[in-house]
Coordinates of C-alpha atoms and ligand atoms in Angstrom, one line a residue:
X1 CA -31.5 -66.5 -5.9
X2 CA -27.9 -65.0 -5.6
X3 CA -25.2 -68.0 -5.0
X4 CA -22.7 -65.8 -2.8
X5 CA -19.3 -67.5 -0.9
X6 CA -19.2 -67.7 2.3
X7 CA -15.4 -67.4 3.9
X8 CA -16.9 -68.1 7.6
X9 CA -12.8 -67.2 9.0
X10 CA -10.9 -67.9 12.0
X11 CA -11.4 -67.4 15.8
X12 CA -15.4 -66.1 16.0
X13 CA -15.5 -66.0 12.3
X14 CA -17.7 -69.2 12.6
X15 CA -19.9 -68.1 15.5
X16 CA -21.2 -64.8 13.9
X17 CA -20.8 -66.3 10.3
X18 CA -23.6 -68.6 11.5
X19 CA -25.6 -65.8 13.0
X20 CA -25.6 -63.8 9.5
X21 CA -27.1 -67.0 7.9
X22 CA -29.6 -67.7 10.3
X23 CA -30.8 -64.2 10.0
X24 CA -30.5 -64.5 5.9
X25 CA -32.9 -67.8 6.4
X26 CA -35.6 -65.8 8.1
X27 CA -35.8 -63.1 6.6
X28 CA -35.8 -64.9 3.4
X29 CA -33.2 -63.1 1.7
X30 CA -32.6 -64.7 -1.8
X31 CA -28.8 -66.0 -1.1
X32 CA -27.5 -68.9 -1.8
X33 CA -24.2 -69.9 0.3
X34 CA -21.3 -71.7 -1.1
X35 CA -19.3 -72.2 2.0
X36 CA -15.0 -72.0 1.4
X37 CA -12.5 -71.8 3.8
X38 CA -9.2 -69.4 4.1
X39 CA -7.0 -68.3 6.7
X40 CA -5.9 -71.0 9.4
X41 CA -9.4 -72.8 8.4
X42 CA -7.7 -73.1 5.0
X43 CA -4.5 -74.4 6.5
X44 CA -6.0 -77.1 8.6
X45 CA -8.6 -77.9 6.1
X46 CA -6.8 -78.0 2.7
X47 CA -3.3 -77.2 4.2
X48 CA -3.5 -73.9 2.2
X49 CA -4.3 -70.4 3.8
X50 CA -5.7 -69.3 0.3
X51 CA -6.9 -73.1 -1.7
X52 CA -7.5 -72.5 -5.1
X53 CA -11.3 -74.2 -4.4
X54 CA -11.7 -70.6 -2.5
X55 CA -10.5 -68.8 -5.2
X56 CA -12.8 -70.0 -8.1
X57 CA -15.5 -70.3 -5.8
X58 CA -15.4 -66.3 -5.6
X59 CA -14.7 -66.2 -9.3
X60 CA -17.2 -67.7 -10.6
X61 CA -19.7 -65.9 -7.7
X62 CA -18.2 -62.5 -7.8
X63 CA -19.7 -61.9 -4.4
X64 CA -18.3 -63.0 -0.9
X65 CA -19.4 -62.5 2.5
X66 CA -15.8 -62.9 4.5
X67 CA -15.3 -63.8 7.8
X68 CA -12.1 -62.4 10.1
X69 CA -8.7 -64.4 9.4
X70 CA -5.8 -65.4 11.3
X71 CA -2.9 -63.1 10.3
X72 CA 0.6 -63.6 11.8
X73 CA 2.5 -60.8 12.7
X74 CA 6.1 -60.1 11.4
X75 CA 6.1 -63.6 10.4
X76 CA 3.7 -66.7 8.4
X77 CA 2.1 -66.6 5.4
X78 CA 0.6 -63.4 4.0
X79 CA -2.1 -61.9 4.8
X80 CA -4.8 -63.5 2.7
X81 CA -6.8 -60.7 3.1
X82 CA -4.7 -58.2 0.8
X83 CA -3.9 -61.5 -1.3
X84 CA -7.8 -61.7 -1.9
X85 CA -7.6 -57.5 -2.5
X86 CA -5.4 -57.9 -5.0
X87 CA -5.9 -60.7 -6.6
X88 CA -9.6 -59.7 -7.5
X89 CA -8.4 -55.9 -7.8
X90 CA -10.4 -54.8 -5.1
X91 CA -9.3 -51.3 -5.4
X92 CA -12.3 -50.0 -3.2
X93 CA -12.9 -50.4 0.7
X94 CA -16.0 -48.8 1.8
X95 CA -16.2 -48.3 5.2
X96 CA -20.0 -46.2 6.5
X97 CA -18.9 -45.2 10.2
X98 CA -22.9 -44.4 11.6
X99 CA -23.9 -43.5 15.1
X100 CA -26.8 -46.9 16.0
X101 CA -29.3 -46.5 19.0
X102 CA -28.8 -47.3 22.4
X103 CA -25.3 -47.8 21.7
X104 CA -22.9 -45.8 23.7
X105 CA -20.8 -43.5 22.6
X106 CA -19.9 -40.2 23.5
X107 CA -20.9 -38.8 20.2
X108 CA -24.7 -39.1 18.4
X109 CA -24.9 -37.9 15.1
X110 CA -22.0 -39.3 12.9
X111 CA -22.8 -40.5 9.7
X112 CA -19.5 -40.6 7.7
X113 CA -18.3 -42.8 5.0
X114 CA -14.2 -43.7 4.4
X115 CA -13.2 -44.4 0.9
X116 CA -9.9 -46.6 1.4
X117 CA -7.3 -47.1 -1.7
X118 CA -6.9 -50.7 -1.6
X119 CA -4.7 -51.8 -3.5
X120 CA -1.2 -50.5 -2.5
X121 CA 0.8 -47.8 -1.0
X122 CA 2.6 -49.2 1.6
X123 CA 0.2 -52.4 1.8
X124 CA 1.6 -53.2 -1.7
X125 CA 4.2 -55.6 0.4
X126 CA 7.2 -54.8 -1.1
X127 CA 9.5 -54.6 1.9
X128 CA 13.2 -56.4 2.3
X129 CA 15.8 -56.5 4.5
X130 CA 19.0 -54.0 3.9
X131 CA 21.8 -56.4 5.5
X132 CA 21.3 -57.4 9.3
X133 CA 19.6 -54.4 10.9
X134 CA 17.7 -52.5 8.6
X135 CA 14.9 -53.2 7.0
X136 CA 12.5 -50.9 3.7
X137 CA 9.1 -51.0 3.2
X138 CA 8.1 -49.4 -0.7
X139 CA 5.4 -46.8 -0.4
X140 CA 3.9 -47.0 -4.1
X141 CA 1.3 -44.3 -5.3
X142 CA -0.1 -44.4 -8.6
X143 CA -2.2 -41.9 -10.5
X144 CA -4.2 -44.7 -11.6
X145 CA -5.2 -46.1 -8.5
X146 CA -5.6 -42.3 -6.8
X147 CA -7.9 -41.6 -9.1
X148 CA -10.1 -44.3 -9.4
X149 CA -10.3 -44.3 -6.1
X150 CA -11.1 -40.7 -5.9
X151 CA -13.7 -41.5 -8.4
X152 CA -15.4 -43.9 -6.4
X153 CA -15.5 -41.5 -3.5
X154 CA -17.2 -38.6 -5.7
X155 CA -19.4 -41.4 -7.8
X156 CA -20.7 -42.2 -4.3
X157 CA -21.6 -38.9 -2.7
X158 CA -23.2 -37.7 -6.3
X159 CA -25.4 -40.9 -6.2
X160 CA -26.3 -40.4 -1.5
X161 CA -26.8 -37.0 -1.6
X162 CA -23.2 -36.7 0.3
X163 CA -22.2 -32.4 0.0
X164 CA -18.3 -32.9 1.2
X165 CA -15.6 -35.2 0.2
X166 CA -12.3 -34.4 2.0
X167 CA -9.3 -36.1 0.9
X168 CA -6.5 -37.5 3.7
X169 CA -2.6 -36.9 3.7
X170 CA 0.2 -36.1 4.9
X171 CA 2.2 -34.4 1.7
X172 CA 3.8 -31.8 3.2
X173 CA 6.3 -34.9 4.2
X174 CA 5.5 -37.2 1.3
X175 CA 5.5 -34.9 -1.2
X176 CA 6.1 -37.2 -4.2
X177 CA 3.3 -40.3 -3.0
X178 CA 1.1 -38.5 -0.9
X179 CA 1.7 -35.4 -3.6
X180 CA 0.2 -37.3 -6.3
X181 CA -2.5 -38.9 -4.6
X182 CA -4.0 -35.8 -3.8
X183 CA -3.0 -34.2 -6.9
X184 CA -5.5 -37.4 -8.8
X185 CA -8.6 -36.4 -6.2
X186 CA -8.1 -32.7 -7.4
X187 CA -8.5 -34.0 -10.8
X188 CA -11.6 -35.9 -10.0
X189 CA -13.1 -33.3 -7.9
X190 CA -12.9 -30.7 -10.8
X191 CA -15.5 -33.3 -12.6
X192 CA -18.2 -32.7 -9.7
X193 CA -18.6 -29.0 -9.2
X194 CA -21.7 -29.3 -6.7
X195 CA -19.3 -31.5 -4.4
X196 CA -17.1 -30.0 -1.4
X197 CA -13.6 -30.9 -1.8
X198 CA -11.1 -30.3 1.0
X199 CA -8.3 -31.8 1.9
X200 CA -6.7 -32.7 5.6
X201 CA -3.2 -33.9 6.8
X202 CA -4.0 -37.1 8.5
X203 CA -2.5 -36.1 12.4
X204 CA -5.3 -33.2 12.1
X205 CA -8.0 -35.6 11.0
X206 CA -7.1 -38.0 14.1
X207 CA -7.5 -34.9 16.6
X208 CA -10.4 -33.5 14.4
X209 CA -12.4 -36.8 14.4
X210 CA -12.2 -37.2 18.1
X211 CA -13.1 -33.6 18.9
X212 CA -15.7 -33.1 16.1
X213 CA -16.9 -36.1 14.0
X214 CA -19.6 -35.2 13.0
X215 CA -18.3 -32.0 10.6
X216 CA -17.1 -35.1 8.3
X217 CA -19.1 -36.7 5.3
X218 CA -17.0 -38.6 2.8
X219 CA -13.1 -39.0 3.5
X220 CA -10.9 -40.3 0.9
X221 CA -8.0 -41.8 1.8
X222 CA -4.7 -44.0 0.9
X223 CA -4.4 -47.2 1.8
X224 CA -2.4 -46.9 5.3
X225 CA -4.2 -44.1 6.4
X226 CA -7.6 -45.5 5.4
X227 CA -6.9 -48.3 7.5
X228 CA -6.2 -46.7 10.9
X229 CA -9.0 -44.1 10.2
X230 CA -11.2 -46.5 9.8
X231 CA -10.7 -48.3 13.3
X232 CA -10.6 -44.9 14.7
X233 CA -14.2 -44.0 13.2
X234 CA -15.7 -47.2 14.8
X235 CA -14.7 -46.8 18.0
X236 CA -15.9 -43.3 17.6
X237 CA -19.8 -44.8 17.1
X238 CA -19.1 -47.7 20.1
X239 CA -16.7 -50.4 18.8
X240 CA -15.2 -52.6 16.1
X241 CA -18.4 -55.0 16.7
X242 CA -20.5 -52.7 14.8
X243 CA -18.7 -51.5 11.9
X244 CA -19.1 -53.2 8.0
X245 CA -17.0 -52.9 5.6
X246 CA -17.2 -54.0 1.8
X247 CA -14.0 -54.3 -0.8
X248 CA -15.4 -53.7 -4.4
X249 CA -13.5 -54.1 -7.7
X250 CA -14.7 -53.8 -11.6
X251 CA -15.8 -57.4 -11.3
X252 CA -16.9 -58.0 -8.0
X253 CA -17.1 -57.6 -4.5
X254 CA -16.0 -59.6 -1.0
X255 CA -17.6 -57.4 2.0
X256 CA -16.3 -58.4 5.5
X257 CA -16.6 -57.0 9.3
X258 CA -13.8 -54.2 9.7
X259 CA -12.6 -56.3 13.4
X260 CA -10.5 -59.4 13.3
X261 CA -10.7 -63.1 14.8
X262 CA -11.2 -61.9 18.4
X263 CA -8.6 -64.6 19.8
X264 CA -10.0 -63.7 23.4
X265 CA -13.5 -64.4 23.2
X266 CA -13.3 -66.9 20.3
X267 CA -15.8 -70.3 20.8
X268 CA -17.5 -68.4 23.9
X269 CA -20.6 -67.7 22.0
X270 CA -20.0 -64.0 23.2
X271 CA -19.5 -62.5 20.1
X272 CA -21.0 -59.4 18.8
X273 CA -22.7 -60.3 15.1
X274 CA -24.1 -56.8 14.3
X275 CA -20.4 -55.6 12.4
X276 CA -20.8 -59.2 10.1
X277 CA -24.6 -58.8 9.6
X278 CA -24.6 -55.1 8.7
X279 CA -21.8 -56.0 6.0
X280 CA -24.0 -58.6 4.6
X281 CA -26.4 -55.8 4.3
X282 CA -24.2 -54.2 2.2
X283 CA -23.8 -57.3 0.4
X284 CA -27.6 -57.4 -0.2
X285 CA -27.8 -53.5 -1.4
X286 CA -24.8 -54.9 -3.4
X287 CA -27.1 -57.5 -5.2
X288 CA -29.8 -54.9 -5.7
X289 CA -31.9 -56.1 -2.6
X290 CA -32.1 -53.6 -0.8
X291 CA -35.4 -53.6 1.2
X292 CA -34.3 -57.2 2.9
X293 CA -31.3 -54.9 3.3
X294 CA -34.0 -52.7 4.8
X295 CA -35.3 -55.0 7.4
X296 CA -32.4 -56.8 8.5
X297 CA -31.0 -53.0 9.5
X298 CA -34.0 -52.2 11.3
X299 CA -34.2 -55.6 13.3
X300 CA -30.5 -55.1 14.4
X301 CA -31.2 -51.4 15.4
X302 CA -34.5 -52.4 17.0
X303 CA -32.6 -54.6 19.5
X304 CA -29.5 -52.3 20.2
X305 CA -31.5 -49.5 20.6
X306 CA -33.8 -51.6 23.4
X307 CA -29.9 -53.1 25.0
X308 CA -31.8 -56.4 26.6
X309 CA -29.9 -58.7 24.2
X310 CA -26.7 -57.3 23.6
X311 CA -23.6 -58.7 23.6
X312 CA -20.4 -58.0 26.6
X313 CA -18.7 -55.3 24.3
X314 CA -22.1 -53.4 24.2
X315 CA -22.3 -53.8 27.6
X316 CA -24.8 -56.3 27.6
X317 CA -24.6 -59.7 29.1
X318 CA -26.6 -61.8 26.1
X319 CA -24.8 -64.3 24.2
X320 CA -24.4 -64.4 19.9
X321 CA -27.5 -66.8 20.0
X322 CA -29.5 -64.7 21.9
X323 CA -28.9 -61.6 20.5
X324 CA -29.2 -62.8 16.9
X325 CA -32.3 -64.5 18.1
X326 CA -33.6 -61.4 19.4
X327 CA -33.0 -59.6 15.7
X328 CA -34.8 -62.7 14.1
X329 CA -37.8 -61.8 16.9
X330 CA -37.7 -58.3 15.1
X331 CA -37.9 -59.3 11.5
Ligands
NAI1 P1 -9.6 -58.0 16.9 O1 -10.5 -57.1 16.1 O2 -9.7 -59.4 16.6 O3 -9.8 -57.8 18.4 C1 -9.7 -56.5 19.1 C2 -10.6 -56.4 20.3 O4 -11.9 -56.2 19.9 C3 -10.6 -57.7 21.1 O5 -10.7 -57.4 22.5 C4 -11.8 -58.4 20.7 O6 -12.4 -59.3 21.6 C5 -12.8 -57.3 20.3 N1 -13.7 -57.6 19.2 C6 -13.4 -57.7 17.9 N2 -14.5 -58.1 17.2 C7 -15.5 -58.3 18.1 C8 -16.9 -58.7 18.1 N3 -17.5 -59.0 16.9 N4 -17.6 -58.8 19.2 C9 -17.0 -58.5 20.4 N5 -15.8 -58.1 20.5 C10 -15.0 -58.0 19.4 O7 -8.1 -57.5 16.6 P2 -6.7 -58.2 17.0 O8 -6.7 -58.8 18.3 O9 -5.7 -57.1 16.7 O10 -6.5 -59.3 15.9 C11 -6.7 -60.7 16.1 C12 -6.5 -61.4 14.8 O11 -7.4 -61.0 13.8 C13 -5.1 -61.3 14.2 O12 -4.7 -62.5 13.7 C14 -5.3 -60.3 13.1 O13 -4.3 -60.4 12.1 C15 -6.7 -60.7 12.6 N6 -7.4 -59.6 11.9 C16 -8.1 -60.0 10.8 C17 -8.9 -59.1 10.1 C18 -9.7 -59.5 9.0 O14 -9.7 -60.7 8.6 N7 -10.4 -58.6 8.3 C19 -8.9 -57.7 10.6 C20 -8.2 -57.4 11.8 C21 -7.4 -58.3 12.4

């Protein structure tokens, strides 16, 4: 039995959070959930957005399935969730972007995975005001970082079969940051002659991606870049409601759904589970089970690719409860 933490979130963060575990129960995957709150459920609950029970309780677990949390914008506390990043060095967010059955989309065959720098670049939050109407955010690019990063990238396409990793910029602006950055994936890539390496400047990948997705197979990418890429990629394969997402350091691992608390649908038992449960997949292949992994994919796909029990963003009328009880009828 893996004892894992469960970070349920804000907004619909406790409707699919429950979804995962009720799929986890019957397809008797071996987790064990030690429930912790964060976010605005840490506020109201421990009057902390990050308590310090959360934080040992992924310590001592090294593994955390995360639910979406409240961030404020241009204002409030910071965002826990690059507060958890860093403070468990999560230099790696690995985002698959995969075409599912009976979802639509105006593209089929996309089966790409985005390798995200975590850990700073502009995301490093080191931004202050320059008197009364100005205002500088620090863009910081290590070599260290880039290339461990890069690392990770080529580590996973050597291991999946994967024949391309293209790395994302824009240096012919940034020459120093986004310089060095690509200068540490050259590095790397030197180390895996039988992998593709190309690079792209990131306003060509947005057009390229749209037009032809499917010529993509690993992108590695800085941290800002990563991020918007990645939202781009899952509406490219039907919608923020389907795409996982795990953050993986040296000494552990918090994997979360790439959308946020869903404000608009929150408590209306219409929210789609399938981006929560097919990052607790991941969580499961992370843990070295990979054949419940297995199952609880095929369930999921079984009922999008039939669209009875689907949720509203999928163009379906079912609720959370019926949909996940439709992938539990699968199992
Ligand atoms: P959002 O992802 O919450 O919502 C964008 C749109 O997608 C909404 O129309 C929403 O209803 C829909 N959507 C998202 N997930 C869905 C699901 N599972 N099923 C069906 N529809 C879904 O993004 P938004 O509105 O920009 O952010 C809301 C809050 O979430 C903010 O406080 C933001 O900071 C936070 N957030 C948290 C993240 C995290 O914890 N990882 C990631 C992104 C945003």
């Amino acid at each position: 039995m893996h004892k894992v933490t469960l970070i349920p979130g804000d907004g619909i963060g406790p409707e699919i959070s429950a979804a995962v575990r009720a799929v986890f129960a019957a397809a008797a995957a071996p987790v064990a959930w030690e429930v912790a709150y964060a976010g605005q459920a840490g506020l109201d609950r421990c009057g902390d957005p990050l308590p310090a029970a959360t934080l040992d309780s992924i310590r001592a677990n090294k593994v955390a399935l995360k639910g979406p949390l409240t961030t404020q914008v241009g204002a409030g506390y910071r965002s826990i969730n690059v507060t958890l990043r860093q403070a468990f060095d999560l230099y790696c967010n690995l985002r698959p972007v995969k075409s599912l059955p009976g979802v639509r989309s105006r593209y089929g065959n996309i089966d790409l995975v985005i390798f995200r720098e975590n850990t700073e670049d502009l995301y490093a939050g080191v931004e202050h005001r320059v008197g009364r109407d100005a205002a500088e955010a620090i863009k910081i690019i290590t070599r260290e970082a880039s290339a461990r990063i890069a690392q990770a990238a080529f580590a996973y396409a050597a291991q999946h079969g994967r024949k391309r990793v293209t790395a994302v910029h824009k240096a012919n602006i940034m020459k120093l940051s986004d310089g060095l950055f690509l200068a540490a994936a050259r590095e790397v890539a030197a180390l895996y002659p039988a992998i593709r390496f190309d690079e792209v400047i990131v306003d060509n990948l947005c057009m390229q991606l749209v037009l032809r997705p499917e010529q993509y197979d690993v992108l590695l990418a800085p941290n800002l870049y990563g991020d918007i890429i990645s939202d781009l990629g899952a509406g490219l394969v039907g919608g923020l409601g389907l795409v996982p997402a795990a953050n993986i350091g040296e000494g552990g691992a918090i994997f979360e759904a790439v959308h946020g608390t869903a404000p608009d649908i929150a408590g209306q038992d219409a929210a789609n589970p399938a981006a929560l449960l097919l990052s607790a997949a991941m969580l499961l292949d992370y843990l070295g089970e990979a054949a419940t992994a297995q199952r609880i994919r095929a369930a999921l796909e079984a009922v999008l690719a039939e669209g009875r029990a689907v949720t509203p963003d999928l163009g379906g009328s079912a609720t959370t409860t019926a949909m996940t009880q439709a992938i539990i009828g699968k199992l």
